[in-house]
Structures are given as structure tokens and as C-alpha cells.
Short mmCIF file of C-alpha atoms in Angstrom, two decimals:
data_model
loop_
_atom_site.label_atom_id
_atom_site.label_comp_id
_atom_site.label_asym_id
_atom_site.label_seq_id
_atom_site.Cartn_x
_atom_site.Cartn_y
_atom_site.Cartn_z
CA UNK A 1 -8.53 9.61 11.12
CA UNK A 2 -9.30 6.10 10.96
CA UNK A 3 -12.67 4.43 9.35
CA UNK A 4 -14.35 1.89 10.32
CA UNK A 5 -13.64 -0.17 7.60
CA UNK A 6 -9.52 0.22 8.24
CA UNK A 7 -9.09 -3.12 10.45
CA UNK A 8 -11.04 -5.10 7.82
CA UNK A 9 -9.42 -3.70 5.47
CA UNK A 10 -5.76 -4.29 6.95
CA UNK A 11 -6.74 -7.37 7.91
CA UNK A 12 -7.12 -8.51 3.88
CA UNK A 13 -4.09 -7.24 3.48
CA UNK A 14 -1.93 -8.73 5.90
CA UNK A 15 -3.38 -12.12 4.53
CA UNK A 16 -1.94 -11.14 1.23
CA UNK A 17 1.42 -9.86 2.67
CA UNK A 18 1.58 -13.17 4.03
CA UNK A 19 0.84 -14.95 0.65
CA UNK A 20 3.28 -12.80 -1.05
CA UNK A 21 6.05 -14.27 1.79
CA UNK A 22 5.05 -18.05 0.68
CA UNK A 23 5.76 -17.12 -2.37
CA UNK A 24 9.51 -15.92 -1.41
CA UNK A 25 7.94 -12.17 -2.18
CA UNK A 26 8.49 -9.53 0.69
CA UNK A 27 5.10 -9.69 2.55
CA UNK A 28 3.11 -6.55 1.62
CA UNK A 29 -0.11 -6.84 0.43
CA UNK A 30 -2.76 -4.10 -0.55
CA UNK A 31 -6.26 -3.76 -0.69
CA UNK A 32 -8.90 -1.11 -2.55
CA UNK A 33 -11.78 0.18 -0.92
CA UNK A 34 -14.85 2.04 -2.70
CA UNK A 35 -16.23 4.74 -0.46
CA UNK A 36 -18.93 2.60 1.39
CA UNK A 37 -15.38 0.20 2.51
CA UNK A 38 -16.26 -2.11 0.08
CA UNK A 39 -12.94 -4.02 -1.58
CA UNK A 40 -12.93 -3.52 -4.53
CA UNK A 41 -9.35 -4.88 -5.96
CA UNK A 42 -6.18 -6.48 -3.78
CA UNK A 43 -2.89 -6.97 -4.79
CA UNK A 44 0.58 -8.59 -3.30
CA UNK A 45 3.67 -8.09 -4.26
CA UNK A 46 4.95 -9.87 -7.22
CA UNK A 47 8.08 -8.66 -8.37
CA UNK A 48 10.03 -12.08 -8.56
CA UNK A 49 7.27 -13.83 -9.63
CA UNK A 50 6.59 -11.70 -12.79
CA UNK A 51 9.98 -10.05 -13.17
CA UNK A 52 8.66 -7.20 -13.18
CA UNK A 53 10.32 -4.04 -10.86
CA UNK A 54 6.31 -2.10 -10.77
CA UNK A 55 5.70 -5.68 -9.06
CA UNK A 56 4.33 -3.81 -5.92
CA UNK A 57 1.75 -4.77 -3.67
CA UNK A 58 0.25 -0.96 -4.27
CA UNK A 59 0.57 -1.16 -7.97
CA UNK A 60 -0.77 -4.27 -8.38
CA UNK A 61 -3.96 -2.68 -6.76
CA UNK A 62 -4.63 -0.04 -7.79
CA UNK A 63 -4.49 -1.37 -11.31
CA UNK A 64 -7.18 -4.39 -10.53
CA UNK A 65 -9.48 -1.48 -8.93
CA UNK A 66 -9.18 0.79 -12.21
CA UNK A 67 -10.16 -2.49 -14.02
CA UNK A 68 -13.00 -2.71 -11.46
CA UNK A 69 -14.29 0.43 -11.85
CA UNK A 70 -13.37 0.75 -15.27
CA UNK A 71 -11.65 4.12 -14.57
CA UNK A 72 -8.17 5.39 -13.95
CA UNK A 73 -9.51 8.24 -11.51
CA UNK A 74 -10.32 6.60 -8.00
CA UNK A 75 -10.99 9.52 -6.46
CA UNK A 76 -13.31 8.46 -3.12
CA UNK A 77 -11.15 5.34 -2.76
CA UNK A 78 -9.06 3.90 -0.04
CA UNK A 79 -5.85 1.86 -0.59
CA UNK A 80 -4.94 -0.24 2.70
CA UNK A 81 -1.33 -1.45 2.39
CA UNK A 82 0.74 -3.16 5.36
CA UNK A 83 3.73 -1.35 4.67
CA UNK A 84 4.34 2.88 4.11
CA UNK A 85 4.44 2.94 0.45
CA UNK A 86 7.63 4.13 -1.83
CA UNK A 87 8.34 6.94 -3.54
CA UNK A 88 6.61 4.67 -6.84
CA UNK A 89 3.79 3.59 -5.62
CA UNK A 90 2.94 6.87 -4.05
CA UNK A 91 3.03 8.52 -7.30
CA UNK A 92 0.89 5.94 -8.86
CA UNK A 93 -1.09 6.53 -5.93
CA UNK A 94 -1.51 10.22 -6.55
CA UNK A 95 -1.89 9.54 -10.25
CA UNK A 96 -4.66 7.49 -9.44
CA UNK A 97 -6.40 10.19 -7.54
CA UNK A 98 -7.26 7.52 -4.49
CA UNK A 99 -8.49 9.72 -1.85
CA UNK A 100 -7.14 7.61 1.85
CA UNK A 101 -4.45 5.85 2.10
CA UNK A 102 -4.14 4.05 5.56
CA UNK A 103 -0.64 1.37 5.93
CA UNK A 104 0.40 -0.49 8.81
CA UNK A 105 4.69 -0.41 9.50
CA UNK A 106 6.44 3.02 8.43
CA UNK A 107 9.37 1.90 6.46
CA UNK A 108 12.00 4.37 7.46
CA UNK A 109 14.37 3.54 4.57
CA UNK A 110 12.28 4.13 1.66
CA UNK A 111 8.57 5.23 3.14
CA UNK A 112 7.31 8.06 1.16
CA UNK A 113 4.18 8.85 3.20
CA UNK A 114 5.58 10.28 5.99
CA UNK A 115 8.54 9.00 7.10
CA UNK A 116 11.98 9.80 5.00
CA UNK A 117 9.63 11.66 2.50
CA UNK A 118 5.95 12.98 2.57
CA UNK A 119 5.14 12.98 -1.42
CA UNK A 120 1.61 11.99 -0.46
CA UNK A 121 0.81 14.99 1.37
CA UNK A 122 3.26 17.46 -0.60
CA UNK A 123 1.70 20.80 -0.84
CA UNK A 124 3.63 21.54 -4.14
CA UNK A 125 1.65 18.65 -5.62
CA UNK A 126 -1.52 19.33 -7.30
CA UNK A 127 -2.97 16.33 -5.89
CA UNK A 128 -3.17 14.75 -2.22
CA UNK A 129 -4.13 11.93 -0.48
CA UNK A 130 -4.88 11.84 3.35
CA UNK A 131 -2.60 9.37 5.07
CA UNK A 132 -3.26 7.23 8.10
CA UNK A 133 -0.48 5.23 9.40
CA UNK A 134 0.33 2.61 11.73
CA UNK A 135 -2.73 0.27 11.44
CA UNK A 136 -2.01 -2.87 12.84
CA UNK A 137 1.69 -1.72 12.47
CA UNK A 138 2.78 -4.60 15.12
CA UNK A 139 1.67 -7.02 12.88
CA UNK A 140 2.41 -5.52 9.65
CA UNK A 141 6.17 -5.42 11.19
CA UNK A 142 6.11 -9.05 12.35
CA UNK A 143 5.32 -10.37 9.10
CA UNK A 144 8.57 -8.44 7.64
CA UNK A 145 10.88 -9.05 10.25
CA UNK A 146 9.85 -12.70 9.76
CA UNK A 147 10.82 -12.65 6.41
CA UNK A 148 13.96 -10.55 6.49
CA UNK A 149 15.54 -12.40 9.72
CA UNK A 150 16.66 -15.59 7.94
CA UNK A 151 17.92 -13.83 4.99
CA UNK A 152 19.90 -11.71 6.74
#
């Protein structure tokens, strides 16, 4: 179910997908939300930039909101991210306890909330998050077909 908060919120973090594109990064950017929707930490994808594979949009978030909150556990927290996160960043996701995670185009390659696998919502886990998909998907997918088309 969606929250109020989720356009704002997706909103962010399309404009940090598409900072993470100038930057020759693929365009997914990520925002943390306390429980009254306020941001609390963003992050874009860096991976080239820093070298770094755990470069993800997701990761780079939700470690910026434990700094925030000083806190690893972010339980009663959102995470808005433009694109259905990996199988990574969905365990870092469930490590992190965040409670909502709401993304905007499924990714049916590598998605991990739904799509070719559900680890978010995996009753065998001791830990789940609910999932809301397909927020501002149209433009979540424009931004990545943007950046793929001329590289491809």
C-alpha cells in the first residue's frame, strides 16, 4: 500500500538516478525515509566512481541513514529506490531491518523483490520487509532505457 510520502520520496530519487547517469553511473538512486516520511539519507549509484562493486544506489543509503540515526537497525524506515533492488542490496536491506521498501521499474533480470526472486518477502527469512512496486515505474524506466540505448 502506498504512503503518502512515496511520490516525494521517488521523486528524490529519480533526481539522483539521474545524477548517477551524468556521472556515466546506471541511473538508480535511493532515498531513506524515517517513519513520519522524513529523508533521512539518499544515495546513487557509485560503483565506477569509487570502484567499488557494493557501489549501489541502496547500499549507499542505507549506510548514510545508519550514520543518521546512529544505528544499524532501521526498523520503521522506508527505502525508495527507482529500480527493484538485487539480490545484494535486498539482503542489506533485510539486514538493516528497514521496514517499506517502495521502487519504481521491476528489473526482470536481476530484481529480487518480486520479480525473478522475492528474498524480501521470503517466509523462510526471519526478517521481512513490505514491498511496494511500480512507483513512478514509467519514469524510473525512461531514465534506464535512456542510458542503456546508446550503449547498446
Amino acid at each position: 500500500m502506498t504512503a503518502p510520502f512515496d511520490d516525494r520520496a521517488m521523486q528524490r530519487a529519480l533526481a539522483l538516478a539521474a545524477e548517477a547517469a551524468a556521472a556515466q553511473e546506471i541511473p538508480v538512486g535511493a532515498v531513506v525515509l524515517d517513519a513520519t516520511g522524513a529523508v533521512i539519507a539518499e544515495g546513487r549509484n557509485t560503483r565506477e566512481e569509487t570502484h567499488d562493486p557494493t557501489g549501489h544506489a541502496e547500499v549507499n543509503a542505507l549506510r548514510a541513514a545508519a550514520a543518521s540515526v546512529g544505528s544499524w537497525n532501521l526498523e520503521g524506515c522506508t527505502l525508495a529506490v527507482t529500480l527493484e533492488p538485487c539480490v545484494m542490496c535486498a539482503g542489506a536491506i533485510l539486514q538493516s531491518r528497514i521496514s517499506r521498501v517502495v521502487f519504481g521499474a521491476w528489473d526482470d533480470k536481476a530484481g529480487a523483490a518480486g520479480s525473478m526472486y522475492d528474498v524480501l518477502r521470503d517466509r523462510r527469512l526471519p526478517y521481512r520487509a513490505e514491498v511496494v512496486g511500480g512507483v513512478q515505474a514509467d519514469a524510473a524506466t525512461a531514465l534506464l532505457r535512456d542510458f542503456f540505448t546508446p550503449r547498446r
